[in-house]
Amino acid sequence: MLKVDIIEHGTVVDHIQAGMGKKVLDILGIDEKSGNRVALVMNVPSQKMGKKDILKVEGVLISAEKTDAIALISPRASVNLIKDGKVVEKKQAELPESLHGVGKCPNPNCISMQEKAAGKFHLEGQKYRCEYCERVFKPAELL
Ligand SMILES: [Zn+2]
């Protein structure tokens, strides 16, 4: 088992779908310029998922909105907020009932694309329907 430094203050995102760890970093807006200490561990064996990615970010407690956005690409992810070396909050990523301003409609003919309007979607089962063009998309297609 690969050891990663314990985080004193920050966020651990566990059970990320394998290969999606970098996309989670994108959602959080973290890159080499942001200066945070980051550990991304990829392809960790997982009983539940076969393989998973784990992300640890020092110094950032991520918001509920970001947790929802992570759910779009990795519905089984769990988010642990850590303060003073202790987990103070554990959240399961969940697909939000509706999305406003998160995600873009992948339909090039959709009026939301032509008018550069903020996306509006609502959840139907495990997919999202665009409120402009009425088409249905998988969550990952919206990012
Ligand atoms: Zn649309």
Short mmCIF file of N, CA and C and ligand atoms in Angstrom, two decimals:
data_model
loop_
_atom_site.label_atom_id
_atom_site.label_comp_id
_atom_site.label_asym_id
_atom_site.label_seq_id
_atom_site.Cartn_x
_atom_site.Cartn_y
_atom_site.Cartn_z
N MET A 1 0.85 -1.20 0.00
CA MET A 1 0.00 0.00 0.00
C MET A 1 0.88 1.25 0.00
N LEU A 2 0.58 2.11 -0.92
CA LEU A 2 1.34 3.34 -1.05
C LEU A 2 0.97 4.30 0.06
N LYS A 3 1.98 4.86 0.71
CA LYS A 3 1.70 5.80 1.80
C LYS A 3 1.75 7.23 1.31
N VAL A 4 0.81 7.98 1.76
CA VAL A 4 0.76 9.40 1.40
C VAL A 4 0.73 10.16 2.71
N ASP A 5 1.38 11.30 2.73
CA ASP A 5 1.40 12.11 3.94
C ASP A 5 -0.01 12.34 4.48
N ILE A 6 -0.13 12.31 5.78
CA ILE A 6 -1.40 12.61 6.43
C ILE A 6 -1.66 14.11 6.32
N ILE A 7 -2.91 14.43 6.07
CA ILE A 7 -3.29 15.83 5.92
C ILE A 7 -3.73 16.39 7.27
N GLU A 8 -3.26 17.57 7.58
CA GLU A 8 -3.65 18.25 8.83
C GLU A 8 -4.92 19.06 8.63
N HIS A 9 -5.00 19.71 7.47
CA HIS A 9 -6.10 20.61 7.20
C HIS A 9 -6.35 20.59 5.70
N GLY A 10 -7.47 20.03 5.32
CA GLY A 10 -7.71 19.96 3.88
C GLY A 10 -8.81 18.97 3.54
N THR A 11 -8.74 18.42 2.34
CA THR A 11 -9.81 17.56 1.83
C THR A 11 -9.23 16.29 1.25
N VAL A 12 -9.88 15.18 1.57
CA VAL A 12 -9.55 13.90 0.93
C VAL A 12 -10.77 13.46 0.13
N VAL A 13 -10.58 13.24 -1.15
CA VAL A 13 -11.66 12.71 -1.97
C VAL A 13 -11.32 11.25 -2.26
N ASP A 14 -12.16 10.36 -1.77
CA ASP A 14 -11.92 8.92 -1.91
C ASP A 14 -12.96 8.32 -2.85
N HIS A 15 -12.69 7.10 -3.29
CA HIS A 15 -13.60 6.38 -4.18
C HIS A 15 -13.90 7.14 -5.47
N ILE A 16 -12.87 7.80 -5.99
CA ILE A 16 -13.01 8.42 -7.31
C ILE A 16 -12.89 7.31 -8.34
N GLN A 17 -13.75 7.35 -9.32
CA GLN A 17 -13.65 6.37 -10.39
C GLN A 17 -12.24 6.42 -10.99
N ALA A 18 -11.60 5.25 -11.16
CA ALA A 18 -10.21 5.21 -11.63
C ALA A 18 -10.07 5.99 -12.93
N GLY A 19 -9.06 6.85 -13.00
CA GLY A 19 -8.82 7.64 -14.20
C GLY A 19 -9.45 9.02 -14.14
N MET A 20 -10.31 9.26 -13.17
CA MET A 20 -11.02 10.54 -13.08
C MET A 20 -10.36 11.52 -12.10
N GLY A 21 -9.29 11.10 -11.44
CA GLY A 21 -8.66 11.94 -10.43
C GLY A 21 -8.24 13.30 -10.96
N LYS A 22 -7.70 13.32 -12.19
CA LYS A 22 -7.26 14.59 -12.76
C LYS A 22 -8.44 15.50 -13.04
N LYS A 23 -9.55 14.92 -13.46
CA LYS A 23 -10.75 15.74 -13.71
C LYS A 23 -11.27 16.34 -12.41
N VAL A 24 -11.15 15.59 -11.32
CA VAL A 24 -11.56 16.15 -10.02
C VAL A 24 -10.69 17.36 -9.69
N LEU A 25 -9.40 17.25 -9.97
CA LEU A 25 -8.51 18.41 -9.76
C LEU A 25 -8.97 19.61 -10.58
N ASP A 26 -9.38 19.35 -11.82
CA ASP A 26 -9.89 20.44 -12.68
C ASP A 26 -11.12 21.09 -12.06
N ILE A 27 -12.04 20.26 -11.57
CA ILE A 27 -13.27 20.78 -10.96
C ILE A 27 -12.92 21.66 -9.76
N LEU A 28 -11.93 21.24 -9.00
CA LEU A 28 -11.54 22.01 -7.82
C LEU A 28 -10.72 23.24 -8.19
N GLY A 29 -10.33 23.33 -9.46
CA GLY A 29 -9.56 24.49 -9.91
C GLY A 29 -8.14 24.48 -9.37
N ILE A 30 -7.61 23.29 -9.16
CA ILE A 30 -6.26 23.18 -8.62
C ILE A 30 -5.30 22.74 -9.72
N ASP A 31 -4.23 23.48 -9.89
CA ASP A 31 -3.19 23.07 -10.82
C ASP A 31 -1.83 23.39 -10.20
N GLU A 32 -0.78 23.23 -10.98
CA GLU A 32 0.56 23.39 -10.43
C GLU A 32 0.81 24.82 -9.94
N LYS A 33 -0.01 25.77 -10.46
CA LYS A 33 0.19 27.16 -10.07
C LYS A 33 -0.47 27.51 -8.74
N SER A 34 -1.45 26.70 -8.31
CA SER A 34 -2.19 27.09 -7.11
C SER A 34 -1.40 26.87 -5.82
N GLY A 35 -0.33 26.12 -5.89
CA GLY A 35 0.59 26.04 -4.76
C GLY A 35 0.16 25.12 -3.62
N ASN A 36 -1.00 24.47 -3.74
CA ASN A 36 -1.42 23.55 -2.70
C ASN A 36 -0.59 22.27 -2.77
N ARG A 37 -0.39 21.68 -1.61
CA ARG A 37 0.24 20.36 -1.58
C ARG A 37 -0.83 19.34 -1.94
N VAL A 38 -0.60 18.60 -3.00
CA VAL A 38 -1.62 17.70 -3.55
C VAL A 38 -1.03 16.32 -3.73
N ALA A 39 -1.79 15.29 -3.33
CA ALA A 39 -1.39 13.93 -3.62
C ALA A 39 -2.52 13.27 -4.39
N LEU A 40 -2.23 12.86 -5.60
CA LEU A 40 -3.21 12.10 -6.39
C LEU A 40 -2.68 10.69 -6.54
N VAL A 41 -3.40 9.74 -5.97
CA VAL A 41 -2.99 8.34 -6.04
C VAL A 41 -3.95 7.65 -6.99
N MET A 42 -3.40 7.04 -8.03
CA MET A 42 -4.26 6.46 -9.06
C MET A 42 -4.22 4.94 -9.03
N ASN A 43 -5.32 4.36 -9.47
CA ASN A 43 -5.42 2.91 -9.62
C ASN A 43 -5.13 2.15 -8.34
N VAL A 44 -5.72 2.64 -7.25
CA VAL A 44 -5.59 1.95 -5.97
C VAL A 44 -6.59 0.79 -5.98
N PRO A 45 -6.15 -0.42 -5.60
CA PRO A 45 -7.11 -1.53 -5.55
C PRO A 45 -8.24 -1.22 -4.57
N SER A 46 -9.48 -1.53 -4.96
CA SER A 46 -10.64 -1.27 -4.12
C SER A 46 -11.58 -2.46 -4.20
N GLN A 47 -12.04 -2.92 -3.05
CA GLN A 47 -12.98 -4.05 -3.06
C GLN A 47 -14.28 -3.68 -3.75
N LYS A 48 -14.75 -2.45 -3.48
CA LYS A 48 -16.03 -2.01 -4.03
C LYS A 48 -15.96 -1.74 -5.52
N MET A 49 -14.82 -1.16 -5.97
CA MET A 49 -14.79 -0.59 -7.30
C MET A 49 -13.76 -1.22 -8.23
N GLY A 50 -13.00 -2.21 -7.75
CA GLY A 50 -11.92 -2.75 -8.56
C GLY A 50 -10.69 -1.87 -8.44
N LYS A 51 -10.77 -0.68 -9.04
CA LYS A 51 -9.70 0.30 -8.91
C LYS A 51 -10.32 1.66 -8.65
N LYS A 52 -9.58 2.49 -7.93
CA LYS A 52 -10.09 3.83 -7.66
C LYS A 52 -8.92 4.80 -7.60
N ASP A 53 -9.24 6.07 -7.67
CA ASP A 53 -8.27 7.13 -7.44
C ASP A 53 -8.58 7.79 -6.10
N ILE A 54 -7.55 8.27 -5.45
CA ILE A 54 -7.72 9.03 -4.20
C ILE A 54 -6.97 10.35 -4.35
N LEU A 55 -7.62 11.41 -3.92
CA LEU A 55 -7.01 12.73 -4.03
C LEU A 55 -6.95 13.38 -2.65
N LYS A 56 -5.79 13.91 -2.30
CA LYS A 56 -5.65 14.64 -1.04
C LYS A 56 -5.13 16.04 -1.35
N VAL A 57 -5.83 17.01 -0.82
CA VAL A 57 -5.43 18.40 -1.05
C VAL A 57 -5.28 19.11 0.28
N GLU A 58 -4.09 19.59 0.52
CA GLU A 58 -3.82 20.32 1.76
C GLU A 58 -4.29 21.76 1.63
N GLY A 59 -4.94 22.27 2.67
CA GLY A 59 -5.26 23.70 2.74
C GLY A 59 -6.56 24.11 2.07
N VAL A 60 -7.33 23.16 1.54
CA VAL A 60 -8.59 23.50 0.88
C VAL A 60 -9.71 22.64 1.45
N LEU A 61 -10.80 23.30 1.90
CA LEU A 61 -12.00 22.56 2.30
C LEU A 61 -13.03 22.80 1.20
N ILE A 62 -13.38 21.77 0.48
CA ILE A 62 -14.18 22.02 -0.71
C ILE A 62 -15.66 22.19 -0.37
N SER A 63 -16.33 22.98 -1.19
CA SER A 63 -17.73 23.36 -0.95
C SER A 63 -18.68 22.25 -1.37
N ALA A 64 -19.94 22.39 -0.92
CA ALA A 64 -20.98 21.45 -1.31
C ALA A 64 -21.19 21.45 -2.83
N GLU A 65 -21.09 22.64 -3.44
CA GLU A 65 -21.27 22.72 -4.90
C GLU A 65 -20.20 21.91 -5.62
N LYS A 66 -18.96 22.02 -5.15
CA LYS A 66 -17.88 21.27 -5.78
C LYS A 66 -18.07 19.77 -5.55
N THR A 67 -18.57 19.42 -4.38
CA THR A 67 -18.83 18.00 -4.10
C THR A 67 -19.87 17.47 -5.09
N ASP A 68 -20.91 18.26 -5.35
CA ASP A 68 -21.93 17.86 -6.34
C ASP A 68 -21.31 17.72 -7.73
N ALA A 69 -20.43 18.64 -8.08
CA ALA A 69 -19.81 18.58 -9.41
C ALA A 69 -18.96 17.32 -9.54
N ILE A 70 -18.31 16.93 -8.45
CA ILE A 70 -17.52 15.69 -8.47
C ILE A 70 -18.41 14.49 -8.75
N ALA A 71 -19.64 14.54 -8.19
CA ALA A 71 -20.58 13.44 -8.40
C ALA A 71 -20.89 13.22 -9.87
N LEU A 72 -20.83 14.29 -10.67
CA LEU A 72 -21.14 14.15 -12.09
C LEU A 72 -20.18 13.20 -12.78
N ILE A 73 -18.91 13.24 -12.40
CA ILE A 73 -17.94 12.37 -13.06
C ILE A 73 -17.63 11.13 -12.24
N SER A 74 -18.02 11.13 -10.99
CA SER A 74 -17.66 10.00 -10.14
C SER A 74 -18.71 9.83 -9.04
N PRO A 75 -19.84 9.21 -9.38
CA PRO A 75 -20.99 9.19 -8.47
C PRO A 75 -20.74 8.51 -7.12
N ARG A 76 -19.68 7.71 -7.01
CA ARG A 76 -19.46 7.01 -5.74
C ARG A 76 -18.42 7.70 -4.87
N ALA A 77 -17.95 8.85 -5.29
CA ALA A 77 -16.90 9.53 -4.54
C ALA A 77 -17.38 9.93 -3.15
N SER A 78 -16.46 9.90 -2.19
CA SER A 78 -16.76 10.44 -0.87
C SER A 78 -15.74 11.53 -0.55
N VAL A 79 -16.23 12.54 0.13
CA VAL A 79 -15.41 13.71 0.41
C VAL A 79 -15.24 13.84 1.92
N ASN A 80 -14.02 13.86 2.38
CA ASN A 80 -13.71 14.01 3.81
C ASN A 80 -13.03 15.35 4.03
N LEU A 81 -13.62 16.16 4.92
CA LEU A 81 -13.00 17.43 5.27
C LEU A 81 -12.22 17.23 6.56
N ILE A 82 -10.98 17.68 6.56
CA ILE A 82 -10.09 17.41 7.68
C ILE A 82 -9.58 18.71 8.29
N LYS A 83 -9.75 18.80 9.60
CA LYS A 83 -9.22 19.95 10.34
C LYS A 83 -8.42 19.41 11.51
N ASP A 84 -7.27 19.99 11.74
CA ASP A 84 -6.38 19.58 12.83
C ASP A 84 -6.16 18.06 12.84
N GLY A 85 -6.02 17.49 11.66
CA GLY A 85 -5.71 16.07 11.57
C GLY A 85 -6.89 15.14 11.79
N LYS A 86 -8.11 15.71 11.99
CA LYS A 86 -9.29 14.86 12.22
C LYS A 86 -10.34 15.09 11.14
N VAL A 87 -11.03 14.00 10.79
CA VAL A 87 -12.14 14.14 9.84
C VAL A 87 -13.29 14.83 10.55
N VAL A 88 -13.67 16.03 10.10
CA VAL A 88 -14.77 16.76 10.74
C VAL A 88 -16.07 16.62 9.96
N GLU A 89 -15.97 16.22 8.71
CA GLU A 89 -17.17 16.03 7.92
C GLU A 89 -16.90 15.02 6.82
N LYS A 90 -17.85 14.11 6.64
CA LYS A 90 -17.72 13.12 5.58
C LYS A 90 -18.98 13.22 4.73
N LYS A 91 -18.80 13.46 3.46
CA LYS A 91 -19.96 13.64 2.58
C LYS A 91 -19.88 12.66 1.43
N GLN A 92 -21.02 12.10 1.11
CA GLN A 92 -21.11 11.24 -0.06
C GLN A 92 -21.52 12.12 -1.23
N ALA A 93 -20.75 12.06 -2.32
CA ALA A 93 -21.14 12.82 -3.51
C ALA A 93 -22.49 12.29 -4.00
N GLU A 94 -23.37 13.20 -4.36
CA GLU A 94 -24.70 12.81 -4.82
C GLU A 94 -25.06 13.62 -6.04
N LEU A 95 -25.69 12.99 -7.00
CA LEU A 95 -26.12 13.76 -8.17
C LEU A 95 -27.19 14.74 -7.74
N PRO A 96 -26.99 16.05 -7.95
CA PRO A 96 -28.00 17.02 -7.54
C PRO A 96 -29.26 16.91 -8.40
N GLU A 97 -30.41 17.24 -7.79
CA GLU A 97 -31.70 17.21 -8.49
C GLU A 97 -31.71 18.15 -9.70
N SER A 98 -31.07 19.29 -9.52
CA SER A 98 -31.00 20.21 -10.65
C SER A 98 -29.63 20.87 -10.68
N LEU A 99 -29.24 21.28 -11.87
CA LEU A 99 -27.95 21.94 -12.06
C LEU A 99 -28.19 23.30 -12.67
N HIS A 100 -27.68 24.32 -12.02
CA HIS A 100 -27.78 25.67 -12.58
C HIS A 100 -26.39 26.27 -12.59
N GLY A 101 -25.90 26.54 -13.79
CA GLY A 101 -24.58 27.15 -13.89
C GLY A 101 -23.45 26.15 -13.77
N VAL A 102 -23.76 24.88 -13.53
CA VAL A 102 -22.74 23.83 -13.55
C VAL A 102 -22.99 23.00 -14.80
N GLY A 103 -21.95 22.82 -15.61
CA GLY A 103 -22.10 21.99 -16.79
C GLY A 103 -22.61 22.77 -17.99
N LYS A 104 -22.32 22.20 -19.16
CA LYS A 104 -22.75 22.80 -20.42
C LYS A 104 -23.46 21.76 -21.25
N CYS A 105 -24.46 22.20 -21.98
CA CYS A 105 -25.19 21.27 -22.84
C CYS A 105 -24.28 20.84 -23.99
N PRO A 106 -24.13 19.51 -24.21
CA PRO A 106 -23.25 19.05 -25.29
C PRO A 106 -23.89 19.16 -26.68
N ASN A 107 -25.15 19.53 -26.74
CA ASN A 107 -25.83 19.64 -28.04
C ASN A 107 -25.44 20.97 -28.71
N PRO A 108 -24.69 20.89 -29.85
CA PRO A 108 -24.21 22.14 -30.47
C PRO A 108 -25.35 23.03 -30.97
N ASN A 109 -26.53 22.44 -31.19
CA ASN A 109 -27.66 23.23 -31.68
C ASN A 109 -28.54 23.77 -30.56
N CYS A 110 -28.15 23.47 -29.32
CA CYS A 110 -28.97 23.92 -28.19
C CYS A 110 -28.89 25.44 -28.06
N ILE A 111 -30.03 26.05 -27.76
CA ILE A 111 -30.06 27.51 -27.67
C ILE A 111 -29.18 28.02 -26.54
N SER A 112 -28.96 27.20 -25.51
CA SER A 112 -28.10 27.63 -24.40
C SER A 112 -26.65 27.81 -24.89
N MET A 113 -26.25 27.02 -25.90
CA MET A 113 -24.90 27.15 -26.45
C MET A 113 -24.81 28.39 -27.32
N GLN A 114 -25.86 28.62 -28.12
CA GLN A 114 -25.84 29.76 -29.05
C GLN A 114 -25.88 31.08 -28.30
N GLU A 115 -26.61 31.10 -27.19
CA GLU A 115 -26.72 32.35 -26.44
C GLU A 115 -25.74 32.41 -25.27
N LYS A 116 -24.88 31.39 -25.18
CA LYS A 116 -23.91 31.31 -24.09
C LYS A 116 -24.58 31.49 -22.72
N ALA A 117 -25.77 30.91 -22.61
CA ALA A 117 -26.50 30.97 -21.34
C ALA A 117 -25.95 29.92 -20.39
N ALA A 118 -26.12 30.15 -19.10
CA ALA A 118 -25.71 29.16 -18.10
C ALA A 118 -26.58 27.91 -18.27
N GLY A 119 -25.97 26.75 -18.16
CA GLY A 119 -26.71 25.51 -18.33
C GLY A 119 -27.76 25.32 -17.24
N LYS A 120 -28.89 24.73 -17.64
CA LYS A 120 -29.92 24.33 -16.67
C LYS A 120 -30.34 22.91 -16.99
N PHE A 121 -30.21 22.06 -15.99
CA PHE A 121 -30.53 20.65 -16.20
C PHE A 121 -31.30 20.13 -15.00
N HIS A 122 -32.15 19.14 -15.22
CA HIS A 122 -32.71 18.44 -14.06
C HIS A 122 -32.54 16.94 -14.19
N LEU A 123 -32.42 16.33 -13.03
CA LEU A 123 -32.09 14.91 -12.95
C LEU A 123 -33.31 14.06 -13.30
N GLU A 124 -33.08 13.07 -14.15
CA GLU A 124 -34.10 12.06 -14.44
C GLU A 124 -33.43 10.70 -14.33
N GLY A 125 -33.71 9.99 -13.27
CA GLY A 125 -32.98 8.74 -13.02
C GLY A 125 -31.53 9.08 -12.75
N GLN A 126 -30.64 8.54 -13.57
CA GLN A 126 -29.20 8.83 -13.41
C GLN A 126 -28.70 9.75 -14.53
N LYS A 127 -29.63 10.39 -15.24
CA LYS A 127 -29.24 11.27 -16.35
C LYS A 127 -29.84 12.65 -16.17
N TYR A 128 -29.35 13.59 -16.97
CA TYR A 128 -29.84 14.97 -16.88
C TYR A 128 -30.52 15.41 -18.17
N ARG A 129 -31.67 16.09 -18.01
CA ARG A 129 -32.36 16.65 -19.16
C ARG A 129 -32.08 18.15 -19.21
N CYS A 130 -31.66 18.61 -20.39
CA CYS A 130 -31.42 20.03 -20.60
C CYS A 130 -32.77 20.74 -20.64
N GLU A 131 -32.89 21.84 -19.90
CA GLU A 131 -34.17 22.56 -19.85
C GLU A 131 -34.39 23.40 -21.10
N TYR A 132 -33.36 23.54 -21.92
CA TYR A 132 -33.52 24.31 -23.16
C TYR A 132 -33.90 23.40 -24.33
N CYS A 133 -33.07 22.38 -24.58
CA CYS A 133 -33.33 21.56 -25.77
C CYS A 133 -34.03 20.25 -25.44
N GLU A 134 -34.24 19.97 -24.14
CA GLU A 134 -35.00 18.79 -23.70
C GLU A 134 -34.26 17.48 -23.95
N ARG A 135 -33.02 17.54 -24.41
CA ARG A 135 -32.30 16.29 -24.61
C ARG A 135 -31.76 15.78 -23.28
N VAL A 136 -31.49 14.46 -23.24
CA VAL A 136 -31.03 13.83 -22.01
C VAL A 136 -29.57 13.40 -22.19
N PHE A 137 -28.76 13.66 -21.17
CA PHE A 137 -27.33 13.35 -21.26
C PHE A 137 -26.86 12.64 -20.00
N LYS A 138 -25.76 11.87 -20.17
CA LYS A 138 -25.10 11.30 -18.99
C LYS A 138 -24.41 12.42 -18.23
N PRO A 139 -24.33 12.31 -16.91
CA PRO A 139 -23.71 13.38 -16.12
C PRO A 139 -22.32 13.79 -16.63
N ALA A 140 -21.47 12.82 -16.97
CA ALA A 140 -20.10 13.15 -17.37
C ALA A 140 -20.05 13.94 -18.67
N GLU A 141 -21.12 13.86 -19.48
CA GLU A 141 -21.13 14.59 -20.75
C GLU A 141 -21.27 16.09 -20.56
N LEU A 142 -21.72 16.50 -19.40
CA LEU A 142 -21.98 17.92 -19.17
C LEU A 142 -20.74 18.71 -18.80
N LEU A 143 -19.63 17.99 -18.50
CA LEU A 143 -18.41 18.70 -18.08
C LEU A 143 -17.40 18.77 -19.20
ZN ZN B 1 -29.52 21.75 -24.40
#
